[in-house]
Short mmCIF file of C-alpha atoms and ligand atoms in Angstrom, two decimals:
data_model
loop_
_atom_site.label_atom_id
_atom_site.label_comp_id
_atom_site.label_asym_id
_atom_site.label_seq_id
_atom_site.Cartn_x
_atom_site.Cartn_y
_atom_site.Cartn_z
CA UNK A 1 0.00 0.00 0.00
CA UNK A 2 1.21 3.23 -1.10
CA UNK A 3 0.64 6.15 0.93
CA UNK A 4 1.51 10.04 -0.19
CA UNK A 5 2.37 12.45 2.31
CA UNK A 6 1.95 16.25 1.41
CA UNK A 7 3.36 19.29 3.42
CA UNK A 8 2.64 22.24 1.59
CA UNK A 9 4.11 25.60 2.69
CA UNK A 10 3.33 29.23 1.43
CA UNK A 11 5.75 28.79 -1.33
CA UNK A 12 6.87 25.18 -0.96
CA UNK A 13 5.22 21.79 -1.52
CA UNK A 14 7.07 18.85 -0.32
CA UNK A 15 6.02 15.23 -0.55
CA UNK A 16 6.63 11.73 0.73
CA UNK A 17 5.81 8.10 -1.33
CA UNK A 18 6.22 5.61 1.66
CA UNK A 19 5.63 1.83 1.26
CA UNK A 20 3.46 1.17 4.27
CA UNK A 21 3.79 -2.23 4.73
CA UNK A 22 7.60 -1.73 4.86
CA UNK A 23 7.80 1.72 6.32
CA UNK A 24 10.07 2.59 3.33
CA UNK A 25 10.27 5.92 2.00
CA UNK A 26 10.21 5.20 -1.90
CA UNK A 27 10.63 8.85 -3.00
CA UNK A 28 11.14 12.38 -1.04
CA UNK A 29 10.45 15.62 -3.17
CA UNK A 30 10.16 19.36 -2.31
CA UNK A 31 9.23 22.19 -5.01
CA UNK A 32 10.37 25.25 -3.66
CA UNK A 33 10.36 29.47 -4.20
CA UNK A 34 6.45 28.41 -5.77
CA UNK A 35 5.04 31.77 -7.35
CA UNK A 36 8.42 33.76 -6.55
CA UNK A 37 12.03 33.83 -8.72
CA UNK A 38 13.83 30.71 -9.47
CA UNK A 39 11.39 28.12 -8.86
CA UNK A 40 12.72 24.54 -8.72
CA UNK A 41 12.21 21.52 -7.72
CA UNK A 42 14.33 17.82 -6.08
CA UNK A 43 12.84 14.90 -6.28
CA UNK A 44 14.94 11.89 -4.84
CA UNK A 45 14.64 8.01 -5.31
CA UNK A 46 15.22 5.53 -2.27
CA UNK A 47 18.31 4.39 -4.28
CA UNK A 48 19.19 7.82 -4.29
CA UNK A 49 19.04 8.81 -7.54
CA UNK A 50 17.62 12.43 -7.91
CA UNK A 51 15.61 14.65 -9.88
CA UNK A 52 16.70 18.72 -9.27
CA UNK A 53 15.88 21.42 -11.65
CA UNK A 54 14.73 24.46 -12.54
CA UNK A 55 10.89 25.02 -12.63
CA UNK A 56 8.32 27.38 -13.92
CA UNK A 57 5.78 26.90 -10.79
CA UNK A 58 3.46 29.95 -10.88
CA UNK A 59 1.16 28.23 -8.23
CA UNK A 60 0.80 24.90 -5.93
CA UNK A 61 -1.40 23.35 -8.59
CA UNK A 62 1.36 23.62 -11.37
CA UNK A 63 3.34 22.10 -8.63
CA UNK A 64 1.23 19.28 -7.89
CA UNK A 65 0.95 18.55 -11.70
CA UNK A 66 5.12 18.36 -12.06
CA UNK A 67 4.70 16.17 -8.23
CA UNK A 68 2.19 13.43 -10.46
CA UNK A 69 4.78 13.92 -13.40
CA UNK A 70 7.51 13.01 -11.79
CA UNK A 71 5.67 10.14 -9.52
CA UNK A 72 4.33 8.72 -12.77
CA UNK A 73 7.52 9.08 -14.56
CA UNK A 74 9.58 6.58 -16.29
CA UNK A 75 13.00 7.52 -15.31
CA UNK A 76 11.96 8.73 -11.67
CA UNK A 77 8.16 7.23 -11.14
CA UNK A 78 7.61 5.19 -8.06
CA UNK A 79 4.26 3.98 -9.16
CA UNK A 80 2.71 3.55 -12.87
CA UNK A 81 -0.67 5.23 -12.31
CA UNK A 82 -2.10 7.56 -9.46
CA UNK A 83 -4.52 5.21 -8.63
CA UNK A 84 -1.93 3.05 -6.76
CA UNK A 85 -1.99 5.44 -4.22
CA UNK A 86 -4.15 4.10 -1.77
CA UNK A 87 -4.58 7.89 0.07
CA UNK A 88 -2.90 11.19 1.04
CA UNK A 89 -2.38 12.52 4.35
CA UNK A 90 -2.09 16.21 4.54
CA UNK A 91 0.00 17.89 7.12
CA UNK A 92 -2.25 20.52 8.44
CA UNK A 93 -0.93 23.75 10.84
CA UNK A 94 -3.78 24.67 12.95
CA UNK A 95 -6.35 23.00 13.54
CA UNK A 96 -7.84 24.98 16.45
CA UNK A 97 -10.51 23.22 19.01
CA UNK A 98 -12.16 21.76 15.82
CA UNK A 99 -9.77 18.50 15.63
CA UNK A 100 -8.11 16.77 18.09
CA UNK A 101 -7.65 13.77 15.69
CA UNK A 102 -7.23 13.39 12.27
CA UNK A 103 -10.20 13.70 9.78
CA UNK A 104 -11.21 13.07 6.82
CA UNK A 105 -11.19 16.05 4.16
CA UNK A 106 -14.72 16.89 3.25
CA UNK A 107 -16.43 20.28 2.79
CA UNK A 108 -16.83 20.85 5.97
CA UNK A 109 -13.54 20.18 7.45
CA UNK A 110 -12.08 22.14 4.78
CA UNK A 111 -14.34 25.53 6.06
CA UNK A 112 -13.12 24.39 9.47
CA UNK A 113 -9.50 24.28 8.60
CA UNK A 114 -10.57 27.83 6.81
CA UNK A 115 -11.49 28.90 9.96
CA UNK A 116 -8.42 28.54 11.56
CA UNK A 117 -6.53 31.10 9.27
CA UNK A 118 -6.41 33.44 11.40
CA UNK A 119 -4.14 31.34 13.77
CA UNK A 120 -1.67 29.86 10.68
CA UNK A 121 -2.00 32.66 8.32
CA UNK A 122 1.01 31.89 6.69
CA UNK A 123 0.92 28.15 6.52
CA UNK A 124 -3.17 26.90 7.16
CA UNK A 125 -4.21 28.86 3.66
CA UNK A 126 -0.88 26.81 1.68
CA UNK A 127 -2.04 23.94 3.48
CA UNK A 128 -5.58 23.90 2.35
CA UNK A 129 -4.49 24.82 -1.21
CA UNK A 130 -2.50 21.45 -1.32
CA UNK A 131 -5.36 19.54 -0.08
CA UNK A 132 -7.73 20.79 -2.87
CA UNK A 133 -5.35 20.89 -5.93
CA UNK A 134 -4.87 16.72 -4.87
CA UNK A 135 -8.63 16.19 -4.48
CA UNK A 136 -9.06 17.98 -8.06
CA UNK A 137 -5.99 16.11 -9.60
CA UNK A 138 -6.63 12.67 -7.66
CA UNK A 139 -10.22 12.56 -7.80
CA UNK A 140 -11.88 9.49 -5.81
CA UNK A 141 -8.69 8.92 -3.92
CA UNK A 142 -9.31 10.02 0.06
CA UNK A 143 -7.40 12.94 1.10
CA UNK A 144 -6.66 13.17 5.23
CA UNK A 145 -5.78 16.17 6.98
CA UNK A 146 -3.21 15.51 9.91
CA UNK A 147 -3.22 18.92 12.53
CA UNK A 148 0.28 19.65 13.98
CA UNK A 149 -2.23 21.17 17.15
CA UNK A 150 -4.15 17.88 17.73
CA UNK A 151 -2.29 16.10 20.23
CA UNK A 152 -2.38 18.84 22.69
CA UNK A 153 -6.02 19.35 22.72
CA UNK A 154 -6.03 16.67 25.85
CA UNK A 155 -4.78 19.29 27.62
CA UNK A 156 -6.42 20.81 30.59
CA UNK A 157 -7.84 24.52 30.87
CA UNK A 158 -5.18 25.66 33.60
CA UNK A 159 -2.65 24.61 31.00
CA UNK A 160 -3.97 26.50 28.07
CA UNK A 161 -6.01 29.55 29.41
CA UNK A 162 -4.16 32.41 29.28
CA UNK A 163 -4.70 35.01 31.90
CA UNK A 164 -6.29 37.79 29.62
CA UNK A 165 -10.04 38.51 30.39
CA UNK A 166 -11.95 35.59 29.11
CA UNK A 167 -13.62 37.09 26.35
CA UNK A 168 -10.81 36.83 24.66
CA UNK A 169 -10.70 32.51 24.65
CA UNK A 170 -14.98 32.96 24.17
CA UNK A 171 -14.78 35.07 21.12
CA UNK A 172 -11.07 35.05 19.48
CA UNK A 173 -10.38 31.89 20.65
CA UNK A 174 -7.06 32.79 22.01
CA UNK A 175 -5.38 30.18 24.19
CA UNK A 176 -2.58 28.07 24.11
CA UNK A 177 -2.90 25.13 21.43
CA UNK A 178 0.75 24.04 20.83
CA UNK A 179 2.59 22.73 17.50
CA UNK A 180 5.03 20.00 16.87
CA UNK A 181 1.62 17.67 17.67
CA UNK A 182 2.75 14.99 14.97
CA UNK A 183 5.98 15.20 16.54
CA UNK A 184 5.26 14.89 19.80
CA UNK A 185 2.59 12.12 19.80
CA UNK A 186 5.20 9.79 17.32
CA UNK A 187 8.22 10.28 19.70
CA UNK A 188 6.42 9.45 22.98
CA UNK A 189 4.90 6.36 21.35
CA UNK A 190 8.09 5.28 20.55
CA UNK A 191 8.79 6.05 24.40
CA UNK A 192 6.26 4.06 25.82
CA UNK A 193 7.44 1.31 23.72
CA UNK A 194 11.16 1.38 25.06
CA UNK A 195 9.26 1.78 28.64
CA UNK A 196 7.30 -1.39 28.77
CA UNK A 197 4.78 -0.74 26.05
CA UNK A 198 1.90 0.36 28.47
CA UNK A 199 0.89 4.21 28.19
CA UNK A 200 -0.78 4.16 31.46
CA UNK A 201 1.13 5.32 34.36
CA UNK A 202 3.63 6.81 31.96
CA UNK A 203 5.21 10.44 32.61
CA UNK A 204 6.98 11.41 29.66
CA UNK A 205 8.78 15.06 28.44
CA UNK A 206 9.50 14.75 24.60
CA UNK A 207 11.70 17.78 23.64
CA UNK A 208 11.67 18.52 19.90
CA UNK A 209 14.59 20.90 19.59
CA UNK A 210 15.24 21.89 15.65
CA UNK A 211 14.67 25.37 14.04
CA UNK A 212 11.79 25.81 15.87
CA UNK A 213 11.65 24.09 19.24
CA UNK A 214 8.54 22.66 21.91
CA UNK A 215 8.36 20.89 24.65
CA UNK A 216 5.56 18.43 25.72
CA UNK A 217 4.28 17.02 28.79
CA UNK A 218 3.00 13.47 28.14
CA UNK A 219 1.07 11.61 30.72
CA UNK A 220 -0.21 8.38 30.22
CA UNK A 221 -0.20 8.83 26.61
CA UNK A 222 -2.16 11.94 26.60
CA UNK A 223 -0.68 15.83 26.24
CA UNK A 224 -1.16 17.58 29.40
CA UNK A 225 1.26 20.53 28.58
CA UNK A 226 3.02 22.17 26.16
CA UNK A 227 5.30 25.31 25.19
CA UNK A 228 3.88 26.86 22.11
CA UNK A 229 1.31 28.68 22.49
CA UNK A 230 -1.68 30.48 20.45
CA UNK A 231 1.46 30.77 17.77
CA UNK A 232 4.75 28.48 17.48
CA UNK A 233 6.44 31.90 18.80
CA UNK A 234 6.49 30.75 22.56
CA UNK A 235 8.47 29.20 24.49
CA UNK A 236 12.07 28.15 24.56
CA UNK A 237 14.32 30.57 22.80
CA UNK A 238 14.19 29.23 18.89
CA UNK A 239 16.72 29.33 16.16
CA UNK A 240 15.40 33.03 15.07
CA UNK A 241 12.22 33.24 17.17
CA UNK A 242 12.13 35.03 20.56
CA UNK A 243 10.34 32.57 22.37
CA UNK A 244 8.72 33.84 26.04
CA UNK A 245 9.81 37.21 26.74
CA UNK A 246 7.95 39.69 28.77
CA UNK A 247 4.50 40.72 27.08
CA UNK A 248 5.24 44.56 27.87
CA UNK A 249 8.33 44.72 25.75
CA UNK A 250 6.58 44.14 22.43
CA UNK A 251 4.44 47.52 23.27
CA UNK A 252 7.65 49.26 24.43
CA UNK A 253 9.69 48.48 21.26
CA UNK A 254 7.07 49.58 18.66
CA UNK A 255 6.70 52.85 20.51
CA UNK A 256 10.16 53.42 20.94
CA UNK A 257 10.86 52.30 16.84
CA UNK A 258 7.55 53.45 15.92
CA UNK A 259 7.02 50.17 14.36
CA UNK A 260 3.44 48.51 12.95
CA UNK A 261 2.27 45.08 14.39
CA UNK A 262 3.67 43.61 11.58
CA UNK A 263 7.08 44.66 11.94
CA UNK A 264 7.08 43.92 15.18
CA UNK A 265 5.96 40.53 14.37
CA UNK A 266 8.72 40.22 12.06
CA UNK A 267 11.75 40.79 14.57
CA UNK A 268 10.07 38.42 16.82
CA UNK A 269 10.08 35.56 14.54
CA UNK A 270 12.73 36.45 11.79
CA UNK A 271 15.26 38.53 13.84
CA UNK A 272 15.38 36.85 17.50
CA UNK A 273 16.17 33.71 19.52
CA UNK A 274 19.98 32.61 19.09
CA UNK A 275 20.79 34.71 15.90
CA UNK A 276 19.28 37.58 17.47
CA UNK A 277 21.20 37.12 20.50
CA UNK A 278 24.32 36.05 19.09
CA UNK A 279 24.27 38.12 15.62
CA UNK A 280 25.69 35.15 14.06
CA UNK A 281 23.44 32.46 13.12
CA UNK A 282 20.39 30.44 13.81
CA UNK A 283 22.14 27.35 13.15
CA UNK A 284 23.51 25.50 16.35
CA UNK A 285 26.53 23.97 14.04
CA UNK A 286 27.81 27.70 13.82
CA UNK A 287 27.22 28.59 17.27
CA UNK A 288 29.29 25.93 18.91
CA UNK A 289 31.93 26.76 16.02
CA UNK A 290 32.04 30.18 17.10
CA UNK A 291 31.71 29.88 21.03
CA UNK A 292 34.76 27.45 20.46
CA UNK A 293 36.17 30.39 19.40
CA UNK A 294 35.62 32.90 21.86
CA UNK A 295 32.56 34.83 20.60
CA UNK A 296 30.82 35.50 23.77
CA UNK A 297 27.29 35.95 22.51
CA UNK A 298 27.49 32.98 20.72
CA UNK A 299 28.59 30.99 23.81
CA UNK A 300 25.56 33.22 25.40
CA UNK A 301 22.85 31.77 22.82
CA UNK A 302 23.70 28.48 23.65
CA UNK A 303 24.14 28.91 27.50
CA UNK A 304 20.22 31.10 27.46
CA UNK A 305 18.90 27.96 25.00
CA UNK A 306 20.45 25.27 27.50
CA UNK A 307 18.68 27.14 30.40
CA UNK A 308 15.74 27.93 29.03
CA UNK A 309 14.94 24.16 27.97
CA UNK A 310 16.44 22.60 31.92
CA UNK A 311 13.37 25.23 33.34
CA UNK A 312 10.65 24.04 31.08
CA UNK A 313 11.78 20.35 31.51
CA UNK A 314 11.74 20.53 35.30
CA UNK A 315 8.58 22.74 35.40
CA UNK A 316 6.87 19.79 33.55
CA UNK A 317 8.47 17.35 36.02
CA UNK A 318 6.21 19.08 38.51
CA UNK A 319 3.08 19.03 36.19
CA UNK A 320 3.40 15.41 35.43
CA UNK A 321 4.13 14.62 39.27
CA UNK A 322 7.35 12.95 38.55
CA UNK A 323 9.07 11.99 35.40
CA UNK A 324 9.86 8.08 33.85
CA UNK A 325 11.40 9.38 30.74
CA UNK A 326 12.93 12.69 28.68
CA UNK A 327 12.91 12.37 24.98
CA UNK A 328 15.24 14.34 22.58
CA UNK A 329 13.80 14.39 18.91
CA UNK A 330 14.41 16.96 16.14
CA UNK A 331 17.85 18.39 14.12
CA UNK A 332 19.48 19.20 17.95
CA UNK A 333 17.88 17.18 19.96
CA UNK A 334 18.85 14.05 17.70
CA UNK A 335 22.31 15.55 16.75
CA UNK A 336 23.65 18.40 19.10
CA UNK A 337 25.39 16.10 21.86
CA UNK A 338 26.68 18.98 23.94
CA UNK A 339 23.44 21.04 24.03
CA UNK A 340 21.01 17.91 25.34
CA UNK A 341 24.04 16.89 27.75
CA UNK A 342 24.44 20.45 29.23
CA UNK A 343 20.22 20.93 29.15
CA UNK A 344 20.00 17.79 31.30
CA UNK A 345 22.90 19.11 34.05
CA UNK A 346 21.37 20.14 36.96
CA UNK A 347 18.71 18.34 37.24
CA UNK A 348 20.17 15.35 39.04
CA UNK A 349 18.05 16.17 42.02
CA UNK A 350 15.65 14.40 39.84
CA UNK A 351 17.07 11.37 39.05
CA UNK A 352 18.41 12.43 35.74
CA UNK A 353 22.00 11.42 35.00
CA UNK A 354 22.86 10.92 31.17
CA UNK A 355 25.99 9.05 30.56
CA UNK A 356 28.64 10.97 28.34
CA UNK A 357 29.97 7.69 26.81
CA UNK A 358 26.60 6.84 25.93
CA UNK A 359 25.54 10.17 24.28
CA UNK A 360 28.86 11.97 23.04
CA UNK A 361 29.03 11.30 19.20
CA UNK A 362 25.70 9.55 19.35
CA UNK A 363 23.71 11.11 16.30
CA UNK A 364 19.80 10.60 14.68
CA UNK A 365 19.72 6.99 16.15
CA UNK A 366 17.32 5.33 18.62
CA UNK A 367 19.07 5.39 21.97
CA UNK A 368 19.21 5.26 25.73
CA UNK A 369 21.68 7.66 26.98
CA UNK A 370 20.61 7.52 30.70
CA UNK A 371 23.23 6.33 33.59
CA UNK A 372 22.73 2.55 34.08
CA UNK A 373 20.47 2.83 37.41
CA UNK A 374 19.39 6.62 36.13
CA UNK A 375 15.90 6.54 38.24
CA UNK A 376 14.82 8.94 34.68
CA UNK A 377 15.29 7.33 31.79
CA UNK A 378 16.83 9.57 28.56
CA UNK A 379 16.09 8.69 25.11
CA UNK A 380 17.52 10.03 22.07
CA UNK A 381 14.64 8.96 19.32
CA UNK A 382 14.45 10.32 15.49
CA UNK A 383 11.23 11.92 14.79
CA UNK A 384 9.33 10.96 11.68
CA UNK A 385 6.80 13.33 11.09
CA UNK A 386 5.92 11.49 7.34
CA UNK A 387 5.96 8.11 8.74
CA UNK A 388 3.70 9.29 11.88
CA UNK A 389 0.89 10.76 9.42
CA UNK A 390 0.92 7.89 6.95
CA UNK A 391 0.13 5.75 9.74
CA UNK A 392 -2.50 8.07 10.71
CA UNK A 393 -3.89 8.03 8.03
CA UNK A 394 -4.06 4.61 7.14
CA UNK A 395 -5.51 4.07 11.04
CA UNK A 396 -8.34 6.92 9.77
CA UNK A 397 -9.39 5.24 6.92
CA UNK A 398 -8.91 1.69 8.18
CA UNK A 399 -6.85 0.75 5.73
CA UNK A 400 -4.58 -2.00 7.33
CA UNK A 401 -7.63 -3.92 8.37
P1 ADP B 1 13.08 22.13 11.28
O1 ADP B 1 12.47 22.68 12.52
O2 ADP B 1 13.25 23.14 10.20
O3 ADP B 1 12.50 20.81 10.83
P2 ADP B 1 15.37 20.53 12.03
O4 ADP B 1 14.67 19.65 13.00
O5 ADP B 1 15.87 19.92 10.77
O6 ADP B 1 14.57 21.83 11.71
O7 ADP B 1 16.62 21.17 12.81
C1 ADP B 1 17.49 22.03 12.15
C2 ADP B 1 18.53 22.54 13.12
O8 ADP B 1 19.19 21.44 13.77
C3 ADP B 1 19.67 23.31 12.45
O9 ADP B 1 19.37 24.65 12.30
C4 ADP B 1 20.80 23.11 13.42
O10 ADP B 1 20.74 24.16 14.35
C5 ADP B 1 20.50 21.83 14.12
N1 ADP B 1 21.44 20.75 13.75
C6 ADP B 1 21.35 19.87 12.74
N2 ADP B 1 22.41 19.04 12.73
C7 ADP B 1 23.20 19.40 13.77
C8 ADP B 1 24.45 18.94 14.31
N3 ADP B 1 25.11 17.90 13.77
N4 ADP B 1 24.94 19.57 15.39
C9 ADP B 1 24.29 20.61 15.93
N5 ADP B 1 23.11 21.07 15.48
C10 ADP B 1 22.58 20.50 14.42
#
């Protein structure tokens, strides 16, 4: 059974062809720069042979066509005819308080994921524009969208109220729904496995650190906390997003820059976290190159990011009433040794003791990296975001009975 994944951005489209049966990824592709300069597009084979060019994408659907061209192809296909894929799942932003699961696209979850706009605005519209280019292009074959918000709506109101007059939840519907939900919910699986297999009684903290970073609190199965918020701008410090910073300095800059909401919005998210802080880069491969040097805000980002992600872990130590297992998942998480190492120091008073031997040089492979005896067990475990919503969507549509 052949399963296509679709993750369509404002000006990107990438797409997955996995084998379900055999979990295998047959082809990856990504069109990028879609509607802007230099269009182009990579399309890679399992045996690695690739596809990269130029493009003349004016829109997602010519995209989508040159996706089926290339799927269908002779030199690059994966499959001889469309209908041989057996459905698509859709990775959806927001999803709001209309789906905590997965559903299946009809017209009325599309003018629910349409009403959720105004909480993705960038990526919920490019979303929904994948998911009806397919159904016009693959007519007949079931299109699923999968909500990066839905694993968090389990949790409770004290952990996603914020403390703004209520109005504000009743009629803008502003509270705290989280992101990374695909994430999240496929990494602490994999951590309930390694623990016994049982979800119940299971206290989990999955930390998905990459260019944007969350945190989840995971108890017996089910999301009871997490560090995004309304947008994926809270939190932990990100690679060029401010994370949680004092509400009363956004209305202080713009005054004193004279800014518009906008702009504002753009430092926040474009111009802050650890290349705002160190001036150097977002990317944690040139901030340990630098600190090794002696550049002092680089050695700063890293120190505020380390910091920032020990509070939040121990803070949802005390929401879960104890932890069983911390879960490291994403581009640093899986591959930064020295920054999960260092965010983990400290917090010994909680049983936590990772093992240098067993995590130094240990890189995007299932492992435990806890102290033999560690009362907390540490798990380094690759996320698979693709994998995650073709079995999602294959559970949806019952498919693999
Ligand atoms: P995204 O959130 O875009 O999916 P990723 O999960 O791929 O991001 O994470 C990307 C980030 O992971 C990079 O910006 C970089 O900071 C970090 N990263 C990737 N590989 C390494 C590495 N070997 N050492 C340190 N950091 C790394």
């Amino acid at each position: 059974m052949k399963i296509l994944i679709i993750n369509s951005g404002s000006s990107s489209l990438k797409y997955q062809v996995i084998n379900y049966e055999a979990r295998e990824v047959l082809c990856v592709g990504l069109c990028e720069r879609i509607g802007i300069d230099d269009p182009s597009m990579t399309h890679k084979l399992s045996d690695g042979k690739t596809f990269k060019g130029n493009m003349d994408f004016k829109t997602h659907r010519d995209a989508v066509f040159a996706m089926v061209e290339k799927l269908t192809s002779e030199e690059y296909g994966v499959i001889k005819e469309l209908d041989e894929i057996s459905a698509v799942g859709h990775r959806v932003l927001h999803g709001g308080e209309e789906f905590t699961a997965p559903a299946l696209v009809t017209d009325e979850v599309k003018q629910a994921i349409r009403k959720c706009f105004a909480w993705g605005p960038l990526h919920n519209p490019a979303n929904l524009t994948g998911i009806e280019v397919c159904e016009e292009i693959m007519p007949g074959i079931p299109q699923v969208a999968i909500f990066d918000t839905a694993f968090h709506q389990t949790m409770p109101a004290e952990a996603f109220i914020y403390a703004l007059p209520y109005r504000y939840y009743e009629e803008l519907g502003i509270r705290r729904y989280g992101f990374h939900g695909t994430s999240h919910m496929y990494v602490s699986q994999q951590a309930v496995e390694l623990l016994g297999g049982e979800a119940e009684g299971t206290r989990i903290i999955t930390c998905h650190l990459g260019n944007g970073s969350s945190f989840a609190a995971v108890k017996d199965g089910k999301c009871v906390d997490t560090s995004m918020g309304l947008t994926p701008l809270a939190g932990i410090a990100m690679g060029t997003r401010c994370g949680d910073i004092d509400p009363a300095i956004v209305p202080y800059i713009m005054k004193a820059e004279n800014l518009t909401p906008d702009e504002i919005d753009h430092i926040m998210n474009k111009e802050s976290g650890v290349r705002g802080v160190s001036g150097v880069s977002s990317d944690f491969r040139d901030l340990a190159a630098t600190a090794a040097e002696g550049n002092e805000r680089s050695k700063l980002a890293l120190d505020m990011f380390v910091y920032q992600g020990r509070k939040i872990i121990a803070s949802y130590a005390a929401a879960l009433g104890g932890v069983d297992a911390i879960v490291f998942t994403a581009g640093i998480g899986e591959n930064d040794t020295d920054t999960r190492a260092r965010m983990l120091e400290n917090l010994e008073f909680m049983g936590v003791e990772v093992d240098r031997s067993k995590n130094d040089g240990l890189r995007a492979k299932v492992a435990d990296i806890s102290k033999d005896g560690s009362k907390v067990r540490v798990f380094v475990i690759p996320t698979n975001e693709e994998l995650s919503i073709a079995i999602q969507t294959v559970e949806l549509l019952g498919l693999d009975k």
